[in-house]
Coordinates of C-alpha atoms in Angstrom, one line a residue:
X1 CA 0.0 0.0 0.0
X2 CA 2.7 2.7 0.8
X3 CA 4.0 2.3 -2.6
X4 CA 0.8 2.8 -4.1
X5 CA 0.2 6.2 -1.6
X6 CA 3.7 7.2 -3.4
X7 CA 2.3 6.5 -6.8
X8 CA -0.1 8.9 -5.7
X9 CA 1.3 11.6 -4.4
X10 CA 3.4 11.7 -7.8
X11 CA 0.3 11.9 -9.7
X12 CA -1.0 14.6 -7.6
X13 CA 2.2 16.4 -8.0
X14 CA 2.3 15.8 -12.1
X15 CA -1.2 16.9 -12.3
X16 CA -0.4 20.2 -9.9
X17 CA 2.1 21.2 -12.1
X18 CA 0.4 19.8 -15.4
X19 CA -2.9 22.7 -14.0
X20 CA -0.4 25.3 -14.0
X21 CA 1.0 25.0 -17.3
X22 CA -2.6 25.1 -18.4
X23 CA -3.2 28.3 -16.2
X24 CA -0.5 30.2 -17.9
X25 CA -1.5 29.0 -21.6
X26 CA -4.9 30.6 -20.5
X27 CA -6.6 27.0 -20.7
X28 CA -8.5 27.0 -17.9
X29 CA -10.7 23.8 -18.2
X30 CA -8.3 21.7 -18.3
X31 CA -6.4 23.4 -15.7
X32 CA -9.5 22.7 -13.3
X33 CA -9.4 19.1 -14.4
X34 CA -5.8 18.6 -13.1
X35 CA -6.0 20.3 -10.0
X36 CA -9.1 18.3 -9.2
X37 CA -7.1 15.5 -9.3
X38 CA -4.2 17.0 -7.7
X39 CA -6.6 17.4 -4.3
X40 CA -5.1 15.5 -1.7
X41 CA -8.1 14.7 1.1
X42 CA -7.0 15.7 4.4
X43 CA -8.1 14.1 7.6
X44 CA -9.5 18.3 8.6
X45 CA -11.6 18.1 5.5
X46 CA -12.9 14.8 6.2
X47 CA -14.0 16.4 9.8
X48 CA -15.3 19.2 8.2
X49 CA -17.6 16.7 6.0
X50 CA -18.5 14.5 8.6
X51 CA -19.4 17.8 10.6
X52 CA -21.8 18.8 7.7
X53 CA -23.3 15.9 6.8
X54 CA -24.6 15.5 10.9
X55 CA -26.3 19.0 10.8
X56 CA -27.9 17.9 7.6
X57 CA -28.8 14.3 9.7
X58 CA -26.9 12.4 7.2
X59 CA -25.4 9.2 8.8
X60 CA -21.9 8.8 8.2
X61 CA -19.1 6.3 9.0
X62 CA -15.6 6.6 9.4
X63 CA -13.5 3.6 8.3
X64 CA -11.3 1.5 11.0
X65 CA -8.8 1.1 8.5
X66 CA -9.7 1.2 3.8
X67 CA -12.8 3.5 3.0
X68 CA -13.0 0.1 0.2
X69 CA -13.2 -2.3 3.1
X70 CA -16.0 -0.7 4.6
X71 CA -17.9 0.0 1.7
X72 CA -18.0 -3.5 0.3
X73 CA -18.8 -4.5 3.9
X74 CA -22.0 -2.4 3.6
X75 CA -22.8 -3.6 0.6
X76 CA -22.5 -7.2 1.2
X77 CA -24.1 -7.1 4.2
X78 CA -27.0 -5.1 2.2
X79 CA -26.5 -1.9 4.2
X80 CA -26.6 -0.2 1.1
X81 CA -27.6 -0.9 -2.6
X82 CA -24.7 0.2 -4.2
X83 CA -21.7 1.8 -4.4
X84 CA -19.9 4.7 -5.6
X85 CA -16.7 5.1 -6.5
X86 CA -13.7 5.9 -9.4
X87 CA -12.1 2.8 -8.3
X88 CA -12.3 -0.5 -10.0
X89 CA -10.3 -2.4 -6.8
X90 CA -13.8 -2.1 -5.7
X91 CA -15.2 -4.9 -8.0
X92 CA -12.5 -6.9 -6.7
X93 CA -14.1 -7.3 -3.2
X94 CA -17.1 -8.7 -4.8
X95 CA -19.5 -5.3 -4.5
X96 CA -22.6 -6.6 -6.6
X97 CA -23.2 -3.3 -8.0
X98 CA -20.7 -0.2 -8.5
X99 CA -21.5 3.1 -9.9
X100 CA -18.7 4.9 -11.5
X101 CA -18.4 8.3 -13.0
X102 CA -21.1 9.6 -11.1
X103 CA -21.7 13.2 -11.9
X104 CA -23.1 16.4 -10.0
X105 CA -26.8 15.3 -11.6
X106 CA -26.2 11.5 -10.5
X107 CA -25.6 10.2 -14.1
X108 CA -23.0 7.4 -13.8
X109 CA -22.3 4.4 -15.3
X110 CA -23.0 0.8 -13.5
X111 CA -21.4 -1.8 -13.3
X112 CA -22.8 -5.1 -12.0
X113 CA -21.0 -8.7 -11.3
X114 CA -23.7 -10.8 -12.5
X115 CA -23.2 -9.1 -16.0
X116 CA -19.5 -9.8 -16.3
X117 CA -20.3 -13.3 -18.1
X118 CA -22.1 -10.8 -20.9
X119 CA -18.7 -9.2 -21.7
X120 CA -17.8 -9.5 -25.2
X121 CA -14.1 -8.6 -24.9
X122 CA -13.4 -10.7 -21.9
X123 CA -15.0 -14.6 -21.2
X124 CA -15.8 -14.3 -17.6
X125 CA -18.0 -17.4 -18.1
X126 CA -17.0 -20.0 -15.8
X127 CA -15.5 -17.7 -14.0
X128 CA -15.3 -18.0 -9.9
X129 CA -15.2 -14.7 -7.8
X130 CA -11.6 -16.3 -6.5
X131 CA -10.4 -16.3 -9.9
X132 CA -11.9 -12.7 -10.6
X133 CA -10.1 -11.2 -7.3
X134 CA -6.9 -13.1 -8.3
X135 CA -7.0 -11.5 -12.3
X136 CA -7.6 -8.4 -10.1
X137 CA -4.7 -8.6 -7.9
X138 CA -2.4 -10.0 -11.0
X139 CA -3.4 -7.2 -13.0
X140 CA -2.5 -4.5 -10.6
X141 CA -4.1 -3.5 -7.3
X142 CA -3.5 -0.5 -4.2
X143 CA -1.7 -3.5 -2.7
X144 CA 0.4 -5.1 -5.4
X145 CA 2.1 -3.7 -8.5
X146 CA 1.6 -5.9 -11.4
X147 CA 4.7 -7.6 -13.0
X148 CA 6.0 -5.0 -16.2
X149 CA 3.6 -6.3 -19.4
X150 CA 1.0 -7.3 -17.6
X151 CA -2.0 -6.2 -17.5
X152 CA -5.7 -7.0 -17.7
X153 CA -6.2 -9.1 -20.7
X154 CA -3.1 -11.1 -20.0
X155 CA -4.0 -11.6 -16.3
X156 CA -7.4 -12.3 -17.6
X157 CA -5.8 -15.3 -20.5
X158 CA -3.1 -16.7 -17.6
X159 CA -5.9 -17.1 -15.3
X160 CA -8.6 -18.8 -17.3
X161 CA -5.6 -21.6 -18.2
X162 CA -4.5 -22.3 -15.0
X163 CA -6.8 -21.6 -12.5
X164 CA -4.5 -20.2 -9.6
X165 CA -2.2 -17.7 -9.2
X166 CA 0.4 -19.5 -7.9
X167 CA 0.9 -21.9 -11.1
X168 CA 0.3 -18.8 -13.1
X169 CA 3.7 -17.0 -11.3
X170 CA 5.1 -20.6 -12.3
X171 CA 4.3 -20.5 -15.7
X172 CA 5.6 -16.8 -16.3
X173 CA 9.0 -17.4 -14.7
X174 CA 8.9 -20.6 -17.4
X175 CA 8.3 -18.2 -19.8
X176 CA 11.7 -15.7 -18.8
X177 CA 9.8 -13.0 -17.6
X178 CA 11.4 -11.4 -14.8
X179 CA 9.2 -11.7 -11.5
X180 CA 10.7 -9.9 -7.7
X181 CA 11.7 -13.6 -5.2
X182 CA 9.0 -12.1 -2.8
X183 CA 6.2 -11.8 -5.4
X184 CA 4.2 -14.8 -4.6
X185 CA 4.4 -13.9 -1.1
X186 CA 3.1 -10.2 -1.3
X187 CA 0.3 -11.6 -3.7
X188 CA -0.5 -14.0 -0.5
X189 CA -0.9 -11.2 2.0
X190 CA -2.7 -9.1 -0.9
X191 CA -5.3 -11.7 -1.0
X192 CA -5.7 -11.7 2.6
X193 CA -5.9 -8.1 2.9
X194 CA -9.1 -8.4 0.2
X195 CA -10.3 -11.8 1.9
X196 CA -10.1 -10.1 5.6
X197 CA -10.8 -6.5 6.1
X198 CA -10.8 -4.6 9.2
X199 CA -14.1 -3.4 9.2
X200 CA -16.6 -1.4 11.4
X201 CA -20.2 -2.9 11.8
X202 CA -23.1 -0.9 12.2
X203 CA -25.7 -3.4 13.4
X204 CA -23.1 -4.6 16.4
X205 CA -21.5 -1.6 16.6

């Protein structure tokens, strides 16, 4: 996770300077765009939220540990319907229905799991949600780069053929690609971290 936090931060940074580049060319909408993504959410403007959203009665939650833990604890436990979100790690966790790209007049685009088998590009059918979260992790995740060349379609092929991750690592050291000694391991504790989230329940509170 920290080297995804560093990841980033660098983007933020990039996109801070990227806005203004655009300020000084007189480009002003796309400045806006990059220093929207150069926000960094502080911990005070969290408060601040949470501070508003009680004088509006809105029930919040603050998370124990990953805001993504405890939203796809909500929504497998059915405390909500859905959820929204610009990240895809979020389909990972097995969150039946995820809205992404929502915008200020709530149009968005949803995503469900049951309609992953009707993908045209991909053949989820036959797919398990184990071999799903492991294409996910393989791919790239907050908790584990992915190896250099791989991405979703290749995690995606070397899944479907061999079924776990572990003989999938086997096969692409086989093949002479270059993957880190402690690889398998940090994919271990990456599925754990998906498999077992610190989470805060509302009903036992």
């Amino acid at each position: 996770k920290a080297g995804e936090e560093e990841a980033r931060e660098r983007s933020r940074r990039e996109n801070r300077e990227k806005g203004f580049a655009h300020l000084r060319d007189g480009n002003t909408a796309a400045a806006d765009q990059c220093f929207q993504r150069a926000v960094d959410i502080t911990p005070r403007m969290a408060a601040r939220v949470i501070e508003a959203l009680k004088e509006l009665g809105v029930e919040s939650i603050v998370a124990p540990y990953e805001a993504d833990h405890e939203m796809a604890f909500l929504a497998k436990t059915e405390a909500v319907h859905a959820v929204i979100t610009e990240d895809s790690d979020m389909l990972a966790y097995g969150v039946e229905r995820v809205l992404f790209k929502m915008d200020h007049a709530g149009n968005g685009m949803e995503i469900r799991v049951k309609d992953l088998s009707l993908n045209k590009e991909l053949n989820f059918v036959g797919f398990t949600m184990e071999h799903f979260l492991e294409m996910c992790i393989l791919s790239g995740c907050d908790y584990l780069p992915s190896i250099p060349g791989i991405g979703v379609k290749k995690a995606h092929g070397y899944i479907r053929r061999f079924k776990t991750y572990s003989k999938v690592i086997r096969h692409i050291r086989l093949e002479g690609l270059k993957v880190d000694r402690t690889y398998e391991a940090r994919f271990a504790d990456a599925l754990r971290t998906f498999r077992h989230p610190w989470v805060y329940c509302p009903q036992q509170r």
